[in-house]
XYZ file of C-alpha atoms in Angstrom:
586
model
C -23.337 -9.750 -173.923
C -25.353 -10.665 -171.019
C -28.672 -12.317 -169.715
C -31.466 -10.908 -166.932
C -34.018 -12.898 -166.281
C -36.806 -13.517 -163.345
C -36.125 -16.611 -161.221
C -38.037 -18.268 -158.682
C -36.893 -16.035 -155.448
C -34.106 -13.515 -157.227
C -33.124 -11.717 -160.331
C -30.653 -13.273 -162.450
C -28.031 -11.497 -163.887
C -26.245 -14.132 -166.206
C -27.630 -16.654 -164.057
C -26.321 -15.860 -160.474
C -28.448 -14.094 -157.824
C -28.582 -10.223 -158.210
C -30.152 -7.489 -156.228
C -31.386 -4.253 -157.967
C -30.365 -1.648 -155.621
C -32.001 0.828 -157.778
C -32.148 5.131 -157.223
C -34.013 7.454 -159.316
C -33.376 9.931 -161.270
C -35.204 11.537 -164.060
C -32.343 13.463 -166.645
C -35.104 15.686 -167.931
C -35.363 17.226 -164.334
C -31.444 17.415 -164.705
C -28.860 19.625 -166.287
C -27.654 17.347 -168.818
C -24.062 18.302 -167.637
C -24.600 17.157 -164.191
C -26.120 13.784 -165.024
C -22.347 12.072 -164.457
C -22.232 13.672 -160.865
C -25.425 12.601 -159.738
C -25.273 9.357 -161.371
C -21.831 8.763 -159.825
C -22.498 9.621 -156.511
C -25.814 7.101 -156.737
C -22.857 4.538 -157.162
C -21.217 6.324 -154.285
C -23.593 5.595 -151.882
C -23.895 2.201 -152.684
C -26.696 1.497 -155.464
C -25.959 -0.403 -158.789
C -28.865 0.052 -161.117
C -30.077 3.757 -161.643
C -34.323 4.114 -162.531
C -36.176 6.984 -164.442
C -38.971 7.411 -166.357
C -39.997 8.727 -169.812
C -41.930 12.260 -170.576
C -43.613 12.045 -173.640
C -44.910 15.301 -173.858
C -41.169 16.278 -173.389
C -40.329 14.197 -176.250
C -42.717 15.049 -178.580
C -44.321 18.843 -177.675
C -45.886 18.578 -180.938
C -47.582 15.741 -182.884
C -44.734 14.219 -185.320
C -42.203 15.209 -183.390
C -39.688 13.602 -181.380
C -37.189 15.150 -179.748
C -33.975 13.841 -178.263
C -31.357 16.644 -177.629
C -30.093 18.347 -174.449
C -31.747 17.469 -171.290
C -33.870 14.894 -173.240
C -30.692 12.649 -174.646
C -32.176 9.458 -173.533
C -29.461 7.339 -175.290
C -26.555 9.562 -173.774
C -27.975 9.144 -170.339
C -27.886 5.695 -170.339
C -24.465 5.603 -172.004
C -23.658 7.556 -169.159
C -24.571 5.366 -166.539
C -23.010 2.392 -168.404
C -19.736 4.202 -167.889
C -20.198 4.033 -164.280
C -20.725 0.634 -164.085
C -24.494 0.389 -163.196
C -27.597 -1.265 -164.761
C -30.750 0.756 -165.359
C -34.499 0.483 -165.530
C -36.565 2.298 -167.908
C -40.477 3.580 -167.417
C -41.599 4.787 -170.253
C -45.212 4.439 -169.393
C -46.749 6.227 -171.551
C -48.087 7.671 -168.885
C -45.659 8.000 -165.733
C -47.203 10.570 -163.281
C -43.781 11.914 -161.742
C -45.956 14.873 -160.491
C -45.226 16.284 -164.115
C -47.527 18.082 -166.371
C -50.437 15.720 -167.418
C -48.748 12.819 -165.712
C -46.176 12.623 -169.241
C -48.825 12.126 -171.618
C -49.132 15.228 -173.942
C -51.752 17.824 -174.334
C -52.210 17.860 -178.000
C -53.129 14.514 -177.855
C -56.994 15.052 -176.380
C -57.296 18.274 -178.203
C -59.377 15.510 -180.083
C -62.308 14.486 -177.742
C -62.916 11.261 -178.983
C -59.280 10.032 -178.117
C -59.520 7.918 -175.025
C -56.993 8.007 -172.120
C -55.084 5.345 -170.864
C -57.307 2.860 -172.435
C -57.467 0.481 -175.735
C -59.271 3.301 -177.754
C -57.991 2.492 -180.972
C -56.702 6.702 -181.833
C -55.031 6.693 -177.813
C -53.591 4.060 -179.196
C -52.038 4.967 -182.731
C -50.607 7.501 -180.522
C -48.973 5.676 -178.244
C -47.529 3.338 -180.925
C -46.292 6.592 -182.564
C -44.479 7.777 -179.653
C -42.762 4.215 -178.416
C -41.723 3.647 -182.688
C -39.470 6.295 -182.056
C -38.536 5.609 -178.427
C -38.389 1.998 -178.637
C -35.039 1.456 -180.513
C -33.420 4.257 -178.241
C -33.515 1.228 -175.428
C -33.772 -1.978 -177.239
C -29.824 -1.489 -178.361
C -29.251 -0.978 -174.846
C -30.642 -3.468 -172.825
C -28.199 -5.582 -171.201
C -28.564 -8.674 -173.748
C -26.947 -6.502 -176.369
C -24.161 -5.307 -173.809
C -26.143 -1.976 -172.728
C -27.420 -1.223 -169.373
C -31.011 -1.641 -169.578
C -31.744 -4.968 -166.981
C -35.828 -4.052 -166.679
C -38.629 -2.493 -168.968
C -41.896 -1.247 -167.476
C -45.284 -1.644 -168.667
C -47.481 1.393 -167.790
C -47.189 2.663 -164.592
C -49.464 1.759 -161.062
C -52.538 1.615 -163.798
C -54.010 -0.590 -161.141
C -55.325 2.866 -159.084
C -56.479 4.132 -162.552
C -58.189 1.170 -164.226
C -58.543 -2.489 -165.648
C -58.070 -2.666 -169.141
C -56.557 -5.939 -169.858
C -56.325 -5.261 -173.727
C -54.702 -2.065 -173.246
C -51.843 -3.121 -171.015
C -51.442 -6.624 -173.643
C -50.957 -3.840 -176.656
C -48.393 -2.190 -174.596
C -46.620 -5.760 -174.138
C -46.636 -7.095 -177.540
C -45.369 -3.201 -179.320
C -42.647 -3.531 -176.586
C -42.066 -6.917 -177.881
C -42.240 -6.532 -181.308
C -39.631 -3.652 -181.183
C -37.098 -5.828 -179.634
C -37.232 -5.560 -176.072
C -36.261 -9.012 -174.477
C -35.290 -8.167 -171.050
C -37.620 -8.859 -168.222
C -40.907 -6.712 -168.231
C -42.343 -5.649 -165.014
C -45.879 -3.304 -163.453
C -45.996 -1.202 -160.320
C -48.649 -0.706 -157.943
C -49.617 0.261 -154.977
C -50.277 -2.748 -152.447
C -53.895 -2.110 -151.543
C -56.754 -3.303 -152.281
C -56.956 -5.131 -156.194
C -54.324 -2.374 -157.648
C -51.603 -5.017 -157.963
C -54.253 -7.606 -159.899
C -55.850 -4.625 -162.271
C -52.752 -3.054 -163.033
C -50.965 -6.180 -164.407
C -51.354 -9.291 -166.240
C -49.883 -13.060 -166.026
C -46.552 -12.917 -167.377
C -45.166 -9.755 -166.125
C -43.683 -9.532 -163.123
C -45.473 -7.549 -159.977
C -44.168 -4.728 -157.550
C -45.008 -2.379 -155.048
C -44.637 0.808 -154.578
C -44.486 2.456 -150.841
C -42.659 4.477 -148.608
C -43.844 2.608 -144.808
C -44.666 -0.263 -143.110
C -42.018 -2.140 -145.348
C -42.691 -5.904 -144.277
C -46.455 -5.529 -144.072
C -46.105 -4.257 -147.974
C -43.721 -7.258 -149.046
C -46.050 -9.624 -147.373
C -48.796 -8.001 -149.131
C -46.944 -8.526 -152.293
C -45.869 -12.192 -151.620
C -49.540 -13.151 -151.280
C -50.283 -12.369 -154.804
C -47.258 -13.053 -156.548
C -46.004 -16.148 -154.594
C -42.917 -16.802 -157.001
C -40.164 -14.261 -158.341
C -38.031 -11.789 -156.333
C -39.849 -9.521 -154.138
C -39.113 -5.431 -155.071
C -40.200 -2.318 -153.713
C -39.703 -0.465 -157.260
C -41.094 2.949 -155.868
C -39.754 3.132 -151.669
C -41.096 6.478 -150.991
C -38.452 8.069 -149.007
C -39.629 11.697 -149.167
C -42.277 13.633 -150.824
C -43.265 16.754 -153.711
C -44.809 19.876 -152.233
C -47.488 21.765 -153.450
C -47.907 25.873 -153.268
C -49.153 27.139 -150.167
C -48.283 24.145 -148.225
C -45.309 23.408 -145.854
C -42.240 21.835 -147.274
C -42.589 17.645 -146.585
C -39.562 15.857 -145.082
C -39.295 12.537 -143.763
C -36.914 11.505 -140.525
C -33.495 10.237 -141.792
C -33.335 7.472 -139.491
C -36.924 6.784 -140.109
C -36.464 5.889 -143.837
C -32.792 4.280 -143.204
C -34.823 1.901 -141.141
C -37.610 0.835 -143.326
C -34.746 0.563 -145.992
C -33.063 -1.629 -143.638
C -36.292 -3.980 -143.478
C -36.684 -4.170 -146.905
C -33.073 -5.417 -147.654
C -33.375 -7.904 -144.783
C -36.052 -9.589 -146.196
C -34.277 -10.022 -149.318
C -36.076 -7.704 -151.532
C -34.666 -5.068 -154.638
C -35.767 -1.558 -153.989
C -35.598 1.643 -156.398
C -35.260 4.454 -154.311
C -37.511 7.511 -155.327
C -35.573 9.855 -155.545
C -32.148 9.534 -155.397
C -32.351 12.762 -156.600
C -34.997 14.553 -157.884
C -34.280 17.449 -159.555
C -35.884 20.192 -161.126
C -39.412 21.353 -162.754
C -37.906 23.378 -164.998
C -40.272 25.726 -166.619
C -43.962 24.390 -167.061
C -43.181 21.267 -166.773
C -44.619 20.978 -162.661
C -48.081 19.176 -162.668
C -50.774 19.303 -160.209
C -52.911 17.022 -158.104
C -56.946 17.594 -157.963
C -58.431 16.012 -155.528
C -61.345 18.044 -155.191
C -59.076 20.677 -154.415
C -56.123 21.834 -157.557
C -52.985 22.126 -156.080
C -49.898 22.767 -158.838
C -46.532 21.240 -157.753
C -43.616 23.583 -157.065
C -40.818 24.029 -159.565
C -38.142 22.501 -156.758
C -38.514 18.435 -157.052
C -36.203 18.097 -154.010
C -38.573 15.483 -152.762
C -36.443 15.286 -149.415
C -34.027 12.776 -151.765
C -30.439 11.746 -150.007
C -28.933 14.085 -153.054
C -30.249 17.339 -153.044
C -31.846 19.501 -155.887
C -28.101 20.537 -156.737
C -26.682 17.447 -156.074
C -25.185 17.287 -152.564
C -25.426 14.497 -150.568
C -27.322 14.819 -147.063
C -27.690 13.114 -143.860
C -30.144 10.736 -145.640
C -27.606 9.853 -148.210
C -25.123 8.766 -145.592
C -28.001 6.818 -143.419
C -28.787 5.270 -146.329
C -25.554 4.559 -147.290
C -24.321 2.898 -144.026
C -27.767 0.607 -144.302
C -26.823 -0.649 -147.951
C -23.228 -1.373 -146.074
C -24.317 -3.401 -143.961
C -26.038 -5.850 -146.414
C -23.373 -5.322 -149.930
C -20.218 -3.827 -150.357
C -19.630 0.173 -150.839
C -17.548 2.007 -152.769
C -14.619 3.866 -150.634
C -14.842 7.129 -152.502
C -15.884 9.869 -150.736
C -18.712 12.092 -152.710
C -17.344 14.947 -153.703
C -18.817 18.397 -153.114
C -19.006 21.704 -154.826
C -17.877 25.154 -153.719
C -20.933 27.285 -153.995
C -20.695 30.695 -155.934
C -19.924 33.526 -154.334
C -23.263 35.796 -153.375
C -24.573 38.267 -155.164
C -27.246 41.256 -155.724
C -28.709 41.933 -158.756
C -31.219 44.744 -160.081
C -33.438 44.872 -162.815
C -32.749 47.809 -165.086
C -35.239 47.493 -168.194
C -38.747 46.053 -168.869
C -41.862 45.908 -170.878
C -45.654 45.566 -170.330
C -46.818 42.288 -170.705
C -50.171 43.010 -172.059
C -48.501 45.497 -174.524
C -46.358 43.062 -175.998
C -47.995 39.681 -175.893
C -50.920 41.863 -178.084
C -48.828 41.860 -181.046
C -48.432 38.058 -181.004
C -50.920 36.174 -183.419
C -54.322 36.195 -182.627
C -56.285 32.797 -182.656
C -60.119 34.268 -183.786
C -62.373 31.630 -182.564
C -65.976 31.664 -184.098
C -68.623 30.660 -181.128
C -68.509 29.888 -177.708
C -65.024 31.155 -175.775
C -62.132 28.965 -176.438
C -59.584 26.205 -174.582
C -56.201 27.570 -174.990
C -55.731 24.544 -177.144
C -57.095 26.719 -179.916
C -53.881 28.467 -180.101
C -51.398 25.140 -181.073
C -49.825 26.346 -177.360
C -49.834 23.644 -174.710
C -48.177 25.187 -171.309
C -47.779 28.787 -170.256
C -50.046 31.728 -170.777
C -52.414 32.631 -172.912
C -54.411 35.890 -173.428
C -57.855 36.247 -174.168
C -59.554 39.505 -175.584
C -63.076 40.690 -176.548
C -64.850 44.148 -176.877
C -67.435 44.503 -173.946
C -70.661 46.894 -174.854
C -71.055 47.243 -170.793
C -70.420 45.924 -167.672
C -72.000 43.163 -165.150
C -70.930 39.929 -163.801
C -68.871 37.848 -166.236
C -68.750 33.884 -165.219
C -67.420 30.915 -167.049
C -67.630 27.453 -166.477
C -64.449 27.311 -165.240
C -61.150 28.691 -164.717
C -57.585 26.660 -165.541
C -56.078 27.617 -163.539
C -55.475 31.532 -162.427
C -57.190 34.152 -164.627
C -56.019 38.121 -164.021
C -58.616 40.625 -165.818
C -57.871 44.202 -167.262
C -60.193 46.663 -168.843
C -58.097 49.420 -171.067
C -55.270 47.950 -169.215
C -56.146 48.341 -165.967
C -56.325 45.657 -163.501
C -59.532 44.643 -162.213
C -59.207 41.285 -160.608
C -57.912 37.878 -160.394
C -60.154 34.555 -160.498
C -57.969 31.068 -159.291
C -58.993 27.652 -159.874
C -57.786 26.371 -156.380
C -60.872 28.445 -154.832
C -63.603 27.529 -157.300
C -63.382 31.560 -158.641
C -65.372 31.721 -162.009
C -66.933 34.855 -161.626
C -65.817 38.484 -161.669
C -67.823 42.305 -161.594
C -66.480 44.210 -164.703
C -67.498 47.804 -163.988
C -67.734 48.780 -166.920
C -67.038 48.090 -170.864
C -64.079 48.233 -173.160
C -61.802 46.360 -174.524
C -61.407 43.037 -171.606
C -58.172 41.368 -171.570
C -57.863 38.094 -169.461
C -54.100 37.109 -169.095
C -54.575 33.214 -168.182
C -51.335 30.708 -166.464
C -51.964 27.272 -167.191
C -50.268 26.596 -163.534
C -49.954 22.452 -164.308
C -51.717 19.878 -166.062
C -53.170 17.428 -163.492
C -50.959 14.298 -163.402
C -53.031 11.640 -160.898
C -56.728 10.970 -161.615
C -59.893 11.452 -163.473
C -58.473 14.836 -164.927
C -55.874 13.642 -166.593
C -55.592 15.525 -170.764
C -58.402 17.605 -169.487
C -58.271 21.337 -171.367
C -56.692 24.747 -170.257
C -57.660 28.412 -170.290
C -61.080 29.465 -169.899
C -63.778 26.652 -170.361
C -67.257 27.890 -171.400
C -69.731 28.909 -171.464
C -68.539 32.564 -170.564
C -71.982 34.774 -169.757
C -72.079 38.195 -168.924
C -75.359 39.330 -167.082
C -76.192 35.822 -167.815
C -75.762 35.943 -171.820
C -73.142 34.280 -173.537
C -70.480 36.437 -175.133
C -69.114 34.371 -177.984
C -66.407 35.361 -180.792
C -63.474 35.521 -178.850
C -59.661 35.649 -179.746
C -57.042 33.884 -177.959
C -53.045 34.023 -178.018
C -50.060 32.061 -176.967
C -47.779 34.550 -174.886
C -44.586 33.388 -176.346
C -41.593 32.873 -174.062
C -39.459 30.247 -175.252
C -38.073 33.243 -177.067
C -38.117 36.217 -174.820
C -36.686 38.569 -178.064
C -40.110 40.396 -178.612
C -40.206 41.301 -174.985
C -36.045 42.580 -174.873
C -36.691 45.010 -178.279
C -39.792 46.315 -176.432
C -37.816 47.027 -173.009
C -37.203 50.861 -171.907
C -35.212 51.965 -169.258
C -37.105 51.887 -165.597
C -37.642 55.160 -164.054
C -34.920 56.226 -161.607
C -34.877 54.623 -157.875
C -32.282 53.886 -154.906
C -30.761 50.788 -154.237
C -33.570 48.569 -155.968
C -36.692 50.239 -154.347
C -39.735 51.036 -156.280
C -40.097 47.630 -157.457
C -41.801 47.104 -160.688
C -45.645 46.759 -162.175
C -47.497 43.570 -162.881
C -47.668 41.908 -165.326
C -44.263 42.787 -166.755
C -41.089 40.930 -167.890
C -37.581 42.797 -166.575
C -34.459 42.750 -167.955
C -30.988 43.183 -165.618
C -27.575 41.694 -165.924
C -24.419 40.476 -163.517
C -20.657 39.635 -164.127
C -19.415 35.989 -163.280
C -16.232 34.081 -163.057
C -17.908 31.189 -164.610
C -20.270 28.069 -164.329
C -21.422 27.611 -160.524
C -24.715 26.718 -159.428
C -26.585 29.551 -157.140
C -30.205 29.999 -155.512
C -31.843 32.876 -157.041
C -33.483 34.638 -154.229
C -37.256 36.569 -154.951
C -37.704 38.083 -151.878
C -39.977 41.574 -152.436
C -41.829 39.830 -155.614
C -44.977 37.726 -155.642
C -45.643 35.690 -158.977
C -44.169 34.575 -161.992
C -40.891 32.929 -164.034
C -37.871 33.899 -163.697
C -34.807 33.164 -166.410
C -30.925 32.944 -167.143
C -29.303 32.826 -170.306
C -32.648 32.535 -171.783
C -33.503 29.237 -169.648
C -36.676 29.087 -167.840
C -35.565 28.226 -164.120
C -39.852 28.035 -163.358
C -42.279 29.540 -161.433
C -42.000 31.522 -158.229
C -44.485 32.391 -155.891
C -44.244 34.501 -152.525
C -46.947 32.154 -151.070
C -44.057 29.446 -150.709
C -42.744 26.909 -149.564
C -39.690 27.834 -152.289
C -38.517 31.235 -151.981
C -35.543 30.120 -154.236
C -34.701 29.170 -157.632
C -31.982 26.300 -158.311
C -29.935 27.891 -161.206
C -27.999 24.797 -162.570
C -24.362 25.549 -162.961
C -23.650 24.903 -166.288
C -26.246 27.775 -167.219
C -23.869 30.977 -166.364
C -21.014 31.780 -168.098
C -17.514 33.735 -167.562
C -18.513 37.663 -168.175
C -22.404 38.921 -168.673
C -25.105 37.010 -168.266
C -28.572 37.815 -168.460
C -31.350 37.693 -165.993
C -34.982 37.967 -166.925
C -37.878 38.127 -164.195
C -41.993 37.720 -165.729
C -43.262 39.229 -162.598
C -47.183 38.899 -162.782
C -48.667 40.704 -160.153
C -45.985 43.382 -159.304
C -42.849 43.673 -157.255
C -41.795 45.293 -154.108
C -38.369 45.649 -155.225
C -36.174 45.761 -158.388
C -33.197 43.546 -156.770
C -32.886 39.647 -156.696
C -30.099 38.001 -154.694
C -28.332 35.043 -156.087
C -26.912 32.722 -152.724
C -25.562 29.608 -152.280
C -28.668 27.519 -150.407
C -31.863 26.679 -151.135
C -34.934 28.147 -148.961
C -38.040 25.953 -149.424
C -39.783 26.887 -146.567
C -40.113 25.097 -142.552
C -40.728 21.353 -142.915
C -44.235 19.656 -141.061
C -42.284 18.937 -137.570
């Protein structure tokens, strides 16, 4: 067994001088397969102590539950980097931000309006005391004291840019407590302003989180904490993109160099990322800032590893800065062959709108809906009501993009990122409004905030209530495979396919290798192998590719599925071996 504790000017790691040389990485962005290579090579570069944070709405999609298998084997993944040889840090928040859906914190939990958020309202949290009984012992027999990895627990996360509440950040102190956690707990914040003083309180140990202007930060820090060992527990070293907006980079030697200044002054840094990773299905959040802009599904973040794990010119910048200050290990990363290129064609589908009718209806007496109403928390959701006649239909508000049929046909699409909430229905019939959440805000005032389409909904200025709502279900995609026919005849993948739609094809492989899926000729939508949800796509980039995680494909057939909203140009898809997320700012 071992001790961590907080001295006067270091960390102590049974009682000599340690520095956290920390990189992130978040296993639920992560094939859980690959977490020994990424973790490994975070040792490779240098780094001793790997970081990530907690999703509770990935742990528990659904009140009373808590999950822990596959990608979200907390315990394994800290086993895992045990075996390497490295400490770790654990965020659990509750809520973490991450630029994931609702910043961690799940949507089920303000389907009740009264529950507060990120506060001491007492049913926010019963919640949250819920959620950490389960997660709690996960870490507590890890920690380092009871010969696990675990060296530093976090309380919250920067809460100082959100709010104040002194009794709400003490409840999260004494549950951690009282569950057993005795190694060191610490806050983050930004260094401006009073975030560092709001977001913490005496006793816990205060860092900062920033990506510049390294010594003016640690100064910044020093002021208001003038004992304990200075860290940077967030050093910004690239950064997420949005749709419709370049892809972000930061300069190499840029970062190496503010690295540089940080470990000269004698300060522990968690690098973020190390690697980033993946948004994996709905899982991307969103920023609103007046304007909503939803994440991408790549979390490349410009990291030293990339999205599938190789190590770039950052990496080894970084690497030969940490070398200069600690020892490195020798080893040379080691890098994948890519699989071999490849076109594939769709062959089958089935109307979207045809199938996801079938699904169970959620008949809502009163004004229209949230998507709530259906016990669905991500994805899409279709609305339907019986129109008399036509005229200009508004609602309150659209989350997030809205496409509207009458009979089936299309007759427009109303986005949230515009401030669209009205559309001219020509006439009536039966109206159909095929809804993507796109990503629960994750920074901010609109944090648990409701999807679909928020009331009041008038047509011709009178309020059309009695609507019914359902959850278009594709963590199964069988309904959607027994109602697929054969696609008219074309050449070599022309023709494309109609919107919205889910397509069916298949390709031979060797065996597991990870690949790019390519989308080039289609414009909106998911695409899947095996049944796993790669994410979204969108031909407004920056990502024109989809990571597909190695471990995914198998030796023989696989199965790719494409939920093409809007309609393609093209039946094929090319799987290569790089990503494409678009030109970079420079």
């Amino acid at each position: 067994m071992h001790t961590f504790a907080i001295g006067s000017r270091d960390f102590l790691l049974d009682g000599q001088p340690f520095r956290i040389l920390s990189g992130a990485i978040h296993y639920f962005r992560v094939h859980p397969d690959l977490w020994t290579d990424r973790i490994r090579k975070a040792r490779q570069m240098g780094l001793n102590t790997i970081e990530t944070y907690v999703p509770w709405n990935a742990h528990s999609p659904a009140p009373d539950t808590f999950r822990t298998d596959g990608a979200l084997d907390l315990g394994r993944f800290l086993d895992l980097v045990a075996a390497e040889g490295m400490q770790a840090i654990v965020r659990p928040g509750p809520y973490i931000c991450a630029e994931w859906d609702n910043g961690g914190l799940p949507a089920w939990l303000f389907t009740d309006p009264s529950v507060g958020v990120r506060s001491s309202e007492p049913g926010y949290l019963a919640a949250v005391d819920g959620f950490m009984d389960r997660l709690l012992p996960i870490v507590v027999e890890r920690q380092v004291t009871r010969g696990g990895p675990v060296i530093l627990f976090q309380v919250e996360n920067e809460y100082g840019a959100y709010g104040s509440d002194k009794d709400y950040l003490q409840h999260l102190v004494d549950t951690a407590k009282r569950a057993g956690i005795d190694v060191p707990l610490f806050t983050c914040d930004q260094p401006f302003g009073t975030m560092i003083e709001d977001g913490s309180l005496p006793g816990l140990h205060k860092t900062g989180t920033f990506g510049s202007r390294a010594g003016e930060r640690l100064e910044f820090l020093r002021e208001r904490q003038p004992d304990g060992p200075l860290m940077c527990a967030e050093f910004w070293n690239g950064w997420f993109d949005n749709w419709g907006t370049h892809h972000h980079t930061t300069d190499a030697a840029a970062s190496a160099a503010e690295l540089d200044v940080l470990l000269s002054a004698g300060a522990s840094v968690n690098i973020y990322m190390f690697h980033g990773g993946t948004n994996f299905g709905f899982t991307n959040g969103a920023n609103d800032k007046g304007i909503y802009e939803p994440t991408i599904t790549s979390y490349d973040y410009d990291a030293p590893l990339t999205e599938d794990g190789h190590p770039t010119d950052k990496y080894f910048a970084f690497r030969d800065v940490i070398a200069r200050h600690f020892p490195v290990p020798p080893e040379t990363p080691a890098r994948r062959s890519p699989a071999p290129e490849s076109v594939v064609s769709v062959a089958a589908g089935a109307p979207l709108l045809d199938v996801a009718s079938t699904f169970p209806a959620a008949a809502v007496p009163g004004p229209v809906p949230p998507a709530e109403a259906t016990g669905q928390y991500s994805g899409f959701f279709l609305y339907e009501r019986q129109l008399r006649g036509g005229g200009v239909l508004s609602f309150g508000e659209v989350r997030d993009r809205a496409q509207f049929f009458l009979d089936g046909a299309p007759v427009g699409t109303l986005g949230r990122e515009h401030g669209e909430r009205s559309i001219v229905l020509p006439r009536g019939g039966l109206l159909q409004v095929l809804v993507e959440d796109q990503g629960r805000v994750n920074y901010g005032p609109r944090i648990g905030e409701a999807k679909g389409l928020i009331g009041p909904a008038l047509l011709d200025g009178t309020e059309l209530e009695e609507w019914s709502v359902r959850a278009v279900d594709l963590p199964s995609l069988d309904p959607f495979r027994a109602a697929a026919v054969e696609l008219p005849a074309g050449s070599s993948g022309r023709g494309g396919v109609a919107g919205p739609s889910v397509s069916f094809g298949s390709f031979e492989a060797d065996g597991p290798g990870d690949r790019y899926l390519r989308l080039d000729g289609w414009t909106k939508g998911n695409a899947f192998v095996n049944g796993f949800n790669l994410g979204r796509y969108w031909s407004r980039g920056p990502q024109r590719t989809l990571y597909v995680p190695g471990p995914l494909i198998r030796a023989g057939a696989n199965e790719l599925a494409i939920l093409e909203l809007q309609g393609s140009a093209t039946r094929e898809v090319r799987f290569v071996a790089a990503p494409d997320l678009g030109p970079d700012e420079k």
